[in-house]
CSV table of C-alpha atoms and ligand atoms in Angstrom, one decimal:
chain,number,residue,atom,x,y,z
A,1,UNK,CA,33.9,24.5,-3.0
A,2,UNK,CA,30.6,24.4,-4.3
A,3,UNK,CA,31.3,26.1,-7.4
A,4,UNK,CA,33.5,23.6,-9.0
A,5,UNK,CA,30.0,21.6,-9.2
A,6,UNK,CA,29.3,20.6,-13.0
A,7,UNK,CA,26.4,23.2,-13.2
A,8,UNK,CA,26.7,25.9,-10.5
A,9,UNK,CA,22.9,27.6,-11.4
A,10,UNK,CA,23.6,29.0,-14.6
A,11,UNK,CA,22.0,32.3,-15.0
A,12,UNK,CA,20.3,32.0,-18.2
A,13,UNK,CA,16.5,31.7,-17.5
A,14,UNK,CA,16.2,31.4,-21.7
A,15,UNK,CA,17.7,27.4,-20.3
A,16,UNK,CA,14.3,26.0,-19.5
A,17,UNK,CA,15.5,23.3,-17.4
A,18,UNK,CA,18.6,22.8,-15.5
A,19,UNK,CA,20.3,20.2,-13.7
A,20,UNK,CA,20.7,21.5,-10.1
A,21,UNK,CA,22.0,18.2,-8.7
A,22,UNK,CA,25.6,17.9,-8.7
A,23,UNK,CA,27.7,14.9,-9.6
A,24,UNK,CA,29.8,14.9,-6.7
A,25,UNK,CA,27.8,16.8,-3.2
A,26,UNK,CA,30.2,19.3,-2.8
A,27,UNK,CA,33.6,17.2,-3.9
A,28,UNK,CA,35.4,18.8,-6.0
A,29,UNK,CA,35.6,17.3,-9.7
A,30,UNK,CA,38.6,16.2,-11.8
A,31,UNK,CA,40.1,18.9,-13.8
A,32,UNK,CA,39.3,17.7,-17.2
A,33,UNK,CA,35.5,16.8,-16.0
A,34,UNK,CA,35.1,20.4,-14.9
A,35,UNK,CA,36.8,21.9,-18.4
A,36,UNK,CA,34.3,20.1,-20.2
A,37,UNK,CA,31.1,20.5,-18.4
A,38,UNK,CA,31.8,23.1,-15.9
A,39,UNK,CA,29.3,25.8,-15.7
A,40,UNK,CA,27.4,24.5,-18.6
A,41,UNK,CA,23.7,23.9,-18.9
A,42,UNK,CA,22.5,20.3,-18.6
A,43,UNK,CA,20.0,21.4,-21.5
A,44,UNK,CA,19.9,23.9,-23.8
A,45,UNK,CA,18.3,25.7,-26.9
A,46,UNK,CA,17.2,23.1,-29.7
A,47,UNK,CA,18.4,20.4,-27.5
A,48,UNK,CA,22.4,21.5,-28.8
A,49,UNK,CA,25.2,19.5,-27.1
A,50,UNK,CA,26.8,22.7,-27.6
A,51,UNK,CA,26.6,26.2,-26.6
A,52,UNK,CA,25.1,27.6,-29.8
A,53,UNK,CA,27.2,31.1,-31.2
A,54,UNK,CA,24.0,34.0,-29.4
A,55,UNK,CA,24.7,37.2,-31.2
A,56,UNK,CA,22.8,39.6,-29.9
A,57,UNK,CA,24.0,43.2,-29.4
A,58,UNK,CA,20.9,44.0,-26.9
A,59,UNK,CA,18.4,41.4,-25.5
A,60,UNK,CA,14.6,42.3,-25.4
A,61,UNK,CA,12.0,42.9,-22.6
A,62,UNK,CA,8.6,41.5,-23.2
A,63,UNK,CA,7.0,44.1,-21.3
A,64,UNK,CA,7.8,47.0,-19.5
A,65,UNK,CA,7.1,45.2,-16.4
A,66,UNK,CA,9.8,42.9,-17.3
A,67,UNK,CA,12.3,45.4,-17.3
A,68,UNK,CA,11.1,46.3,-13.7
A,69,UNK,CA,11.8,43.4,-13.0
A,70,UNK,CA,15.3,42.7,-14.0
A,71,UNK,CA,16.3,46.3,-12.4
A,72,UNK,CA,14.4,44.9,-9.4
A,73,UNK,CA,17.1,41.6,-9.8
A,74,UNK,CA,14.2,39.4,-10.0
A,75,UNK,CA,14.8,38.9,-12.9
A,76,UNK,CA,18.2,36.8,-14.2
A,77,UNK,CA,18.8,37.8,-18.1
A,78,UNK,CA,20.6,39.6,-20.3
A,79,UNK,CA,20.2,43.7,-20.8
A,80,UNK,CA,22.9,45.2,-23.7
A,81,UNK,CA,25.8,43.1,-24.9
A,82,UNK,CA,28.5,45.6,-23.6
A,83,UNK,CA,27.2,44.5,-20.2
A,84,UNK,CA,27.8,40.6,-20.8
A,85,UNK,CA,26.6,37.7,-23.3
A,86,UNK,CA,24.9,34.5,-23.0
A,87,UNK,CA,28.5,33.1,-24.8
A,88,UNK,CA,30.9,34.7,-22.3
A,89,UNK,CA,28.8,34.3,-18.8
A,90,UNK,CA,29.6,30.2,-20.0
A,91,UNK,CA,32.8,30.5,-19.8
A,92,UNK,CA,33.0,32.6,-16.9
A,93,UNK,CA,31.3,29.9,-15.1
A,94,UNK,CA,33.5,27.4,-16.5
A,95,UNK,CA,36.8,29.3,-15.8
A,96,UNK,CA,35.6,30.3,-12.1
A,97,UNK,CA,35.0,26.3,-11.6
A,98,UNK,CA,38.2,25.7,-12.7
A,99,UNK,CA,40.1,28.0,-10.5
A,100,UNK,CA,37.9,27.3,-7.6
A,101,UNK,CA,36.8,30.7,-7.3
A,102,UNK,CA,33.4,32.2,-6.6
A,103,UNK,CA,33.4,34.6,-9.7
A,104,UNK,CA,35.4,34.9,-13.0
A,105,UNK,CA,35.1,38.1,-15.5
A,106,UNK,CA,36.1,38.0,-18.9
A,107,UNK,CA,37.8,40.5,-21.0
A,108,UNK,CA,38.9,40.8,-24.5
A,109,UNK,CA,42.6,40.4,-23.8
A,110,UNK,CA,44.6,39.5,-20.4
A,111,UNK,CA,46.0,43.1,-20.8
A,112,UNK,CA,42.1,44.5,-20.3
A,113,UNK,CA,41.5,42.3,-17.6
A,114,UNK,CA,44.3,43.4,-15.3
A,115,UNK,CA,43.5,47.2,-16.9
A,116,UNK,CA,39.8,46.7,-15.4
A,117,UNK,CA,41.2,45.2,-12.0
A,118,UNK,CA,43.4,48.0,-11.0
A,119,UNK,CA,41.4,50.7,-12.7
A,120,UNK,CA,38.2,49.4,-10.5
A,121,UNK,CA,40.6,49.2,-6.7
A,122,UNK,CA,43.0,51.8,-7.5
A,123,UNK,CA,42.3,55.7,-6.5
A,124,UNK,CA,45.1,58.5,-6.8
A,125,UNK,CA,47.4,58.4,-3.8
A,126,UNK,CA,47.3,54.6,-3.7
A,127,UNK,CA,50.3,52.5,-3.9
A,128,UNK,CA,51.2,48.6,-4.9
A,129,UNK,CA,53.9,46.3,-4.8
A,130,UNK,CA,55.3,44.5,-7.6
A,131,UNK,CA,58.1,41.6,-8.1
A,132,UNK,CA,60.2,42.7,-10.8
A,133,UNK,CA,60.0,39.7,-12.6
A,134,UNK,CA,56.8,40.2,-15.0
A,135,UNK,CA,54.9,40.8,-17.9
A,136,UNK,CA,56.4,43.8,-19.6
A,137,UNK,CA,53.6,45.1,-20.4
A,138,UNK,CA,51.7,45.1,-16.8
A,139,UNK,CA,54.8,46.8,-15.7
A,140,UNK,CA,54.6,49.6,-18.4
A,141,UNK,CA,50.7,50.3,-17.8
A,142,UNK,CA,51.3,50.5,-13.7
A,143,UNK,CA,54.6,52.5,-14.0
A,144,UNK,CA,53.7,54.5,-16.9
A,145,UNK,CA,49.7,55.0,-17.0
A,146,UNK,CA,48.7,54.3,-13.4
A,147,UNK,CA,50.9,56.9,-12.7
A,148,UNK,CA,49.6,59.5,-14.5
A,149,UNK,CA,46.3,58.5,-12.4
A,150,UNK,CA,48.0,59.3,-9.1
A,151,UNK,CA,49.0,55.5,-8.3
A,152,UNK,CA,52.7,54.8,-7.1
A,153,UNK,CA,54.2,51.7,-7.9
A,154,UNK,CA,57.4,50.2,-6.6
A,155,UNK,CA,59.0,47.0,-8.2
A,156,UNK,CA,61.1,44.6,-5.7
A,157,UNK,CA,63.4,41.8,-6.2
A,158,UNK,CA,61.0,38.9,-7.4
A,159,UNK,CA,61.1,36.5,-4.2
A,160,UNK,CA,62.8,39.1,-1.8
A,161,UNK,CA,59.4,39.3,0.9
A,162,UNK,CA,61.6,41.3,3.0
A,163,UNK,CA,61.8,44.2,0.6
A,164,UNK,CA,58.3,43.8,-0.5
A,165,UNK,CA,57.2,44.1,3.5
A,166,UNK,CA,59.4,47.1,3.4
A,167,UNK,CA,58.0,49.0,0.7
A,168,UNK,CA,54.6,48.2,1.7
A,169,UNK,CA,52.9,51.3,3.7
A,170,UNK,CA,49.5,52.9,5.1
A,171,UNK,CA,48.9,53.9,1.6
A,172,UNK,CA,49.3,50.2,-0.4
A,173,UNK,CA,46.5,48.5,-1.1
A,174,UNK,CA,47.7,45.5,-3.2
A,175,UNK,CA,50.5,43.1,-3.7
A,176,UNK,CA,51.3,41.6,-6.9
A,177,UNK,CA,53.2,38.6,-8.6
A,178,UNK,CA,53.3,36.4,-11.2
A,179,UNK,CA,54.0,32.9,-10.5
A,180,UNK,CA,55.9,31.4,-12.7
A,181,UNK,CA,57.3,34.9,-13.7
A,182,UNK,CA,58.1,34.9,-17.4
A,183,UNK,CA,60.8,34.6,-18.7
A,184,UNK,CA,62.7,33.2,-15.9
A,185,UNK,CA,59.9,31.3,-14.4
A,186,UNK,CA,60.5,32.0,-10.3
A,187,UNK,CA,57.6,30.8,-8.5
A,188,UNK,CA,56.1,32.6,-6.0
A,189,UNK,CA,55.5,31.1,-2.2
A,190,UNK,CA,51.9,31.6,-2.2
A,191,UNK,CA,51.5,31.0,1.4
A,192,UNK,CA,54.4,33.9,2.3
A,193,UNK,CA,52.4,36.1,-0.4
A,194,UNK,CA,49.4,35.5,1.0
A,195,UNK,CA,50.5,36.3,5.1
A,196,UNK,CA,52.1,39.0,3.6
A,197,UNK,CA,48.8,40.6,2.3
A,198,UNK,CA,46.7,39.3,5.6
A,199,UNK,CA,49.7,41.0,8.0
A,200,UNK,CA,49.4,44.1,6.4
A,201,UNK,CA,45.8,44.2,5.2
A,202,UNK,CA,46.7,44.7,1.4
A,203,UNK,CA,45.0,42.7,-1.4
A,204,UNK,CA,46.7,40.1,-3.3
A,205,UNK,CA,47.0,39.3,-6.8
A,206,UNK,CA,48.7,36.6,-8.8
A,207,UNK,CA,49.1,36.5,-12.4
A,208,UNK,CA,49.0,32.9,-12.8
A,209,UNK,CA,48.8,32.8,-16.7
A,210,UNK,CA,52.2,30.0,-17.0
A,211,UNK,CA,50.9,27.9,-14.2
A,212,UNK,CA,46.9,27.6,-15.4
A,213,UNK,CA,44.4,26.5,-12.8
A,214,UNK,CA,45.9,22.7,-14.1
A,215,UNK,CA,49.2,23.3,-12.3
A,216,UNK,CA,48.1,25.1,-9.7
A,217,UNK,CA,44.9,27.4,-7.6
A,218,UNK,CA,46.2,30.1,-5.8
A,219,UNK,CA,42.4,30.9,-4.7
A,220,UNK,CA,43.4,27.8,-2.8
A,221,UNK,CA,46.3,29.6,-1.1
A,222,UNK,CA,44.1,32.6,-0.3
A,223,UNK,CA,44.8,34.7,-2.9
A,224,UNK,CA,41.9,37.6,-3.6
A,225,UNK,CA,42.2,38.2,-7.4
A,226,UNK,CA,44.3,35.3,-9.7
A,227,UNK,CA,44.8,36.9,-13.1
A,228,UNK,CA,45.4,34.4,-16.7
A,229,UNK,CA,46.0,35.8,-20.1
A,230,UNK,CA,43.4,33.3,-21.8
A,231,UNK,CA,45.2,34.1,-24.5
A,232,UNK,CA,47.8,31.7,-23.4
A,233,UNK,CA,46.9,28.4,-22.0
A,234,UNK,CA,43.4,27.9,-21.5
A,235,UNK,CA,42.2,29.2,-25.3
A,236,UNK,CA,45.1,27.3,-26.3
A,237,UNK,CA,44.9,27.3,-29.8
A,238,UNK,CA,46.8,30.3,-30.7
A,239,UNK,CA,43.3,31.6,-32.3
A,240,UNK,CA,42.4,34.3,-29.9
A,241,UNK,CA,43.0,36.4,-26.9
A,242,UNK,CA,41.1,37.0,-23.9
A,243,UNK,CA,41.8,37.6,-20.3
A,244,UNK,CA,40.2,36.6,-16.9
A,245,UNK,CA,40.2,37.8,-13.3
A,246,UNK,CA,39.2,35.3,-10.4
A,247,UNK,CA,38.4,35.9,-7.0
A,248,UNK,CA,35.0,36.7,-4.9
A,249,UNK,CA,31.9,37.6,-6.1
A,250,UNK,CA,32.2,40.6,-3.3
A,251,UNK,CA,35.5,41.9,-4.5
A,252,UNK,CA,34.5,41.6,-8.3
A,253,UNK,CA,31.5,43.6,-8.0
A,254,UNK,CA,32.8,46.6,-8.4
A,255,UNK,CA,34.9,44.8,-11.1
A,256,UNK,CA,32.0,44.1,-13.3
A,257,UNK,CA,30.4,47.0,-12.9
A,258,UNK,CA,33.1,49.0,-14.2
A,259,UNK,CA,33.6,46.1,-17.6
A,260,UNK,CA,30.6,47.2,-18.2
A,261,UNK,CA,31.6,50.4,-18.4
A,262,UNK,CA,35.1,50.4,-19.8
A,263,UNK,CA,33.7,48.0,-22.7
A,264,UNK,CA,36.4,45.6,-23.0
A,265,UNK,CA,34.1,42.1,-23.2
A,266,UNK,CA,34.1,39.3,-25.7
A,267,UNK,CA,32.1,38.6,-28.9
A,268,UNK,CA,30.4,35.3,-28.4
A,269,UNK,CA,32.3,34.1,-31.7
A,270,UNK,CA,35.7,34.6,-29.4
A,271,UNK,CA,33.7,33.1,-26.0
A,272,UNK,CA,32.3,29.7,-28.6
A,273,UNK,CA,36.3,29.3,-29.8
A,274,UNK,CA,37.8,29.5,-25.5
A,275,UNK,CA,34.6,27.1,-24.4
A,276,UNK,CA,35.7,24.8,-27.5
A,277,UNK,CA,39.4,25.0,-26.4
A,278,UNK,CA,39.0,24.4,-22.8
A,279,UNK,CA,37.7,21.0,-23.4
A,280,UNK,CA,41.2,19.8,-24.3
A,281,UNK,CA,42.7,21.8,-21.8
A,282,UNK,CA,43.6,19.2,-19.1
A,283,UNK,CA,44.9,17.2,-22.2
A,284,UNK,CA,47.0,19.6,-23.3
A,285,UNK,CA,48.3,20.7,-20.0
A,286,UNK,CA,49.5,17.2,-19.5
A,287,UNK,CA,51.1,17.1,-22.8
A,288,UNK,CA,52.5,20.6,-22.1
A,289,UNK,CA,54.3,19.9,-18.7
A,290,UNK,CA,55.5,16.1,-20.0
A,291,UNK,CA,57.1,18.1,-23.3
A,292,UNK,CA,58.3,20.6,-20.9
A,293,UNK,CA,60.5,19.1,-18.7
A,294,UNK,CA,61.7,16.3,-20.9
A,295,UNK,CA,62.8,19.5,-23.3
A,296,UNK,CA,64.7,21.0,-19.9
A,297,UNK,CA,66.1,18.0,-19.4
A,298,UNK,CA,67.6,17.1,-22.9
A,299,UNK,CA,68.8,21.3,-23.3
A,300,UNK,CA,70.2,21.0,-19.4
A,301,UNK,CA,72.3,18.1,-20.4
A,302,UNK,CA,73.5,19.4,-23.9
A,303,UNK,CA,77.4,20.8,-24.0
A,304,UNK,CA,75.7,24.3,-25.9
A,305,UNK,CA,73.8,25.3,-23.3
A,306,UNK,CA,74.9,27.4,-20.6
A,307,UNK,CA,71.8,27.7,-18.4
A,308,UNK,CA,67.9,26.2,-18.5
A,309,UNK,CA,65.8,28.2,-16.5
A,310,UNK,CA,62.8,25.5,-15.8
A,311,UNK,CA,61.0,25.4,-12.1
A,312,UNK,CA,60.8,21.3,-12.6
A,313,UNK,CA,64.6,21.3,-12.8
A,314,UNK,CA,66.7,20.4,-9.6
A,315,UNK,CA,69.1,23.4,-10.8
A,316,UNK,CA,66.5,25.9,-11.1
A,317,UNK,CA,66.2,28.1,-7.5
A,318,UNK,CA,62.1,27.6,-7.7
A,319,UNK,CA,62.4,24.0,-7.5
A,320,UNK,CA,61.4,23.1,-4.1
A,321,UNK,CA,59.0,25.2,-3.9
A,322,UNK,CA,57.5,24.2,-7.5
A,323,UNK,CA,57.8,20.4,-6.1
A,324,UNK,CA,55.9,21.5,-3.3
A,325,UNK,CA,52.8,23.7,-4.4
A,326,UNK,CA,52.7,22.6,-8.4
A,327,UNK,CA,51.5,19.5,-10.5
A,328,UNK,CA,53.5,19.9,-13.2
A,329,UNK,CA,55.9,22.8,-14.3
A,330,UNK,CA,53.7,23.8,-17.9
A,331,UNK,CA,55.3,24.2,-21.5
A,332,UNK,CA,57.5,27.2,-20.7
A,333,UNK,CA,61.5,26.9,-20.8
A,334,UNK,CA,63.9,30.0,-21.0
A,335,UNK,CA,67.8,28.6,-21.6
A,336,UNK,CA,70.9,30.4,-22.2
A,337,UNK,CA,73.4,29.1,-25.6
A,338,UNK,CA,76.8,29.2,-24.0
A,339,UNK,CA,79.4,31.8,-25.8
A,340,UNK,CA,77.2,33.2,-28.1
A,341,UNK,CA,76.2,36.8,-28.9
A,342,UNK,CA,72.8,37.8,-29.9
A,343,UNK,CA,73.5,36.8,-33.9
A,344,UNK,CA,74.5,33.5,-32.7
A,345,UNK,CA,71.7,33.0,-30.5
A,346,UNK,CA,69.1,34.2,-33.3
A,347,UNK,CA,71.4,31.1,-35.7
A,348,UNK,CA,69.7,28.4,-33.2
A,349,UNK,CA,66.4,30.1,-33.3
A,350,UNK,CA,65.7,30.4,-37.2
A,351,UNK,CA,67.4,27.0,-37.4
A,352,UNK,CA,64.4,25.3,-36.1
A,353,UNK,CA,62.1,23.4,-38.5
A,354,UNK,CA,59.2,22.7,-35.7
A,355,UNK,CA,58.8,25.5,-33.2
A,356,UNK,CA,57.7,28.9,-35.0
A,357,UNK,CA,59.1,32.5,-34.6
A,358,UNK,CA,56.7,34.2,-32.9
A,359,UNK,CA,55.6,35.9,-29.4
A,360,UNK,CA,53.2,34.3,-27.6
A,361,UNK,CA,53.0,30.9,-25.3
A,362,UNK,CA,50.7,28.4,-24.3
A,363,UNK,CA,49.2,26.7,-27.6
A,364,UNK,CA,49.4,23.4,-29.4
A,365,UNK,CA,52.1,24.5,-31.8
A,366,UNK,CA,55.1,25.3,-30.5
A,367,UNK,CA,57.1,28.9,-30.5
A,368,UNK,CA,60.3,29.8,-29.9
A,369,UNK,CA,61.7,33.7,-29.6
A,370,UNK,CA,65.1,35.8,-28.6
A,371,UNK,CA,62.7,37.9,-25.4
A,372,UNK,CA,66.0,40.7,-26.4
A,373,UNK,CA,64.6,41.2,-29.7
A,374,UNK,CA,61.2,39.9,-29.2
A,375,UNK,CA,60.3,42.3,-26.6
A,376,UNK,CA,62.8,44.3,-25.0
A,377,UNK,CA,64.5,45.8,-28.4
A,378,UNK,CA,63.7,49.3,-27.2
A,379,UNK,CA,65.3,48.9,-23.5
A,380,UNK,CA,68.6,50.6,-22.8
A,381,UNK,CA,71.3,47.4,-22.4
A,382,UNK,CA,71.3,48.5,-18.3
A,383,UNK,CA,67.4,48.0,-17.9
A,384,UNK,CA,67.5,44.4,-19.8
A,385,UNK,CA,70.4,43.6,-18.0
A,386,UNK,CA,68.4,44.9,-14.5
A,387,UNK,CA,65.5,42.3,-15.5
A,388,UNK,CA,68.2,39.4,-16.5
A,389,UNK,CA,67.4,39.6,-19.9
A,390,UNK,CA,70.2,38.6,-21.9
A,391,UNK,CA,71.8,38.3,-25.7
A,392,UNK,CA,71.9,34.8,-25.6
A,393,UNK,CA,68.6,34.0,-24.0
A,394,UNK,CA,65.7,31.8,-25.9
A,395,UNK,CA,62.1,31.6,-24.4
A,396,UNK,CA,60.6,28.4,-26.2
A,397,UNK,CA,57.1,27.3,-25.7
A,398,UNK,CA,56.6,23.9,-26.1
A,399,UNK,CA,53.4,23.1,-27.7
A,400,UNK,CA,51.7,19.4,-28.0
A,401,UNK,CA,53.7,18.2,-30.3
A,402,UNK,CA,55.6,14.7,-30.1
A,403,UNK,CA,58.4,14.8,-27.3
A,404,UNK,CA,60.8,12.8,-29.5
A,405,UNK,CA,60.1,15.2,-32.9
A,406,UNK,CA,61.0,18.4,-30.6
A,407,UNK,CA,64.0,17.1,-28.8
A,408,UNK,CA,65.3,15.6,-32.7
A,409,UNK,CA,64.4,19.4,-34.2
A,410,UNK,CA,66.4,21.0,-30.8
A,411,UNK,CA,69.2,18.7,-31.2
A,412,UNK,CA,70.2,19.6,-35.2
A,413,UNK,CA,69.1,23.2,-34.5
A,414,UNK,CA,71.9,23.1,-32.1
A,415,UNK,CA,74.3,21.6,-34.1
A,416,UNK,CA,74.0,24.5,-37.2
B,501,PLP,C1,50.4,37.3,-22.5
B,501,PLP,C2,50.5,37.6,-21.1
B,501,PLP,C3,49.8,38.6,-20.5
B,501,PLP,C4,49.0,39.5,-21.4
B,501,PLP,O1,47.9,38.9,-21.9
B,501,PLP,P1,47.2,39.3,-23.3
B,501,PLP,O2,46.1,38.3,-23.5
B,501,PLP,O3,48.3,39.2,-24.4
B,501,PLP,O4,46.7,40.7,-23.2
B,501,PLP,C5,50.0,38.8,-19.2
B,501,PLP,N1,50.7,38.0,-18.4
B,501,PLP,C6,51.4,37.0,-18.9
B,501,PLP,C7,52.3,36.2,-18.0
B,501,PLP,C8,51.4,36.7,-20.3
B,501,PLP,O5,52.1,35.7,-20.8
């Protein structure tokens, strides 16, 4: 696709010059080529290898002719900073190059970005579809706020496409998944998802924050809008949060218009921290899916563990499918301690001298976290037992440390 270009016409005109050629006539580029120079200017202000920090809360017309203009969309430039930065329209570029798309928006969190999705294509009466496996808090806002707005939403068995076709009717107007689904990391036939959605004329959407556009496109598979917490993976420093939607400039019109009303952008301080960790991010994914399934491997083989739920393991139900459609299976590993109640379970955890307590996945240092107490404490024992989440579970997000220094840590945390 065109787009995954090293410079796909950025829209600054304050760039004097730009390199329009591409690198590769229309091939696409290496992953870690396009996370370093995708959708950046060849040249820019002071001659700066580096996007410089533009803070700027409005942007200035030299005439009142110019402002013509640019309502005219003659003009390409900045207008008011709730409306988009120099900082973050980088980025965008970048991300949308990575993910093969044709457009990316930003927002300040991956929470705002799937709020200013399904608040832009969602009108009362409508309905969507939902695998049960997912973020807890996407679940809350559809069942709990969208629903106040008039918007049904049913939740099916993650994986079941039959009961998804099933509850799918005149009034449903989009599917949704995430693939991996956290914590148990199921991953999603893309190509089922997809015919599903073409079959019954229904968008589709994929919340493919675990897998990152290193593991795997679903753009590629035909998906119309692939949501990442930036948050996670692609900031990857455990610095900031943002969120991204991907998918065609058509569908995200509407999209960006309503950002821009809804307010939810990025500062360019928090847009010059995600173009500064996306350098590294092809680096760090490799690092990332080589800790990750080494880790699988050593907990899947150790006599305390009951259960390792990781997509690269020939136990886990995904794996076929994983082998099939992913590169590598990303820093994510959910495993069960065998025989032990939640106090036991939380003994492993704060034994650890590497990984650190906290929520959150997808950066250099490692975490590790019980999801029961993490984030389902205020769920009645029936509803975390309906989404499999159990006493003795531990979500671990293996960061870019040494293999050998994690596994060692693992190992004595297991023995306490
Ligand atoms: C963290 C996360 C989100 C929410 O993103 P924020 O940046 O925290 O708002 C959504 N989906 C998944 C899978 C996540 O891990």
């Amino acid at each position: 696709m065109e787009n995954a270009t090293i410079v796909d016409k950025p829209s600054q005109s304050s760039y004097p010059s730009q390199l329009k050629a591409t690198l590769s006539d229309g091939k696409l580029l290496g992953m870690s080529t396009t996370s370093v120079h995708g959708g950046e200017a060849r040249q820019k202000p002071n001659d700066a290898i580096t996007d410089s920090i533009c803070c700027s809360s409005t942007f200035t017309f030299e005439s009142t002719q110019s402002i013509l203009d640019y309502i005219h969309e003659k003009q390409d430039r900045e207008e008011y900073g709730r409306y988009g930065n120099p900082n973050e329209k980088v980025v965008e570029r970048k991300l949308a190059a990575m993910d093969v798309a044709e457009d990316a928006i930003l927002y300040s969190s991956g929470m705002a970005a799937i709020v200013g999705l399904l608040m832009a294509k969602l009108n009362s009466g409508d309905e969507i579809v939902f695998f049960d496996q997912c973020y807890h808090r996407s679940r809350e806002f559809c069942s709990k706020h969208m629903a106040r707005f008039g918007v049904i939403t049913h939740q099916v068995k993650t994986g079941d496409f039959a009961a998804m076709e099933a509850a799918i009717n005149d009034r449903t107007k989009m599917i949704v998944s995430e693939s991996p689904t956290n914590p148990h990391l199921t991953v999603i036939d893309l190509e089922q998802f997809v015919a599903l959605g073409k079959a019954h004329q229904v968008e589709t959407l994929i919340d493919a924050t675990l897998a990152t556009p290193y593991n795997v496109r679903p753009i590629e598979y035909g998906v119309d809008y692939v949501w990442h917490s930036a948050t996670k993976y692609m900031g990857g420093h455990n610095d900031l949060l943002a969120g991204v939607i991907c998918g065609s400039k058509e569908k995200l019109e509407d999209v960006r218009k309503l950002r821009g009303i809804l307010g939810g952008i990025n500062s360019p301080h928090n847009m010059y921290l995600l173009e500064r960790g996306l350098k590294t991010f092809a680096l760090r994914m490799e690092r990332h899916n080589q800790n990750g399934q080494r880790i699988a491997e050593f907990l899947e083989r150790h006599p305390r563990i009951e259960r390792v739920y990781y997509p690269g393991l020939k136990s886990h139900p995904s794996h076929s499918i994983a082998k099939q459609t992913m590169k590598g299976f990303g820093g994510l590993i959910t495993f069960l301690v065998r025989d032990a109640d939640w106090k036991q379970t939380a003994a492993v955890i704060d034994a650890c001298k590497i990984p650190r307590i906290a929520p959150s996945l997808g950066g250099v240092e490692s975490l590790i976290e019980q999801p029961l107490v993490m984030s389902y404490f205020d769920y009645s024992p029936e509803d975390r037992l309906r989404f499999g989440i159990y006493d003795n579970m531990i979500r671990m997000s293996c960061g870019i440390e040494d293999t050998e220094d994690l596994i060692a840590d693992l190992q004595q945390a297991l023995e306490v």
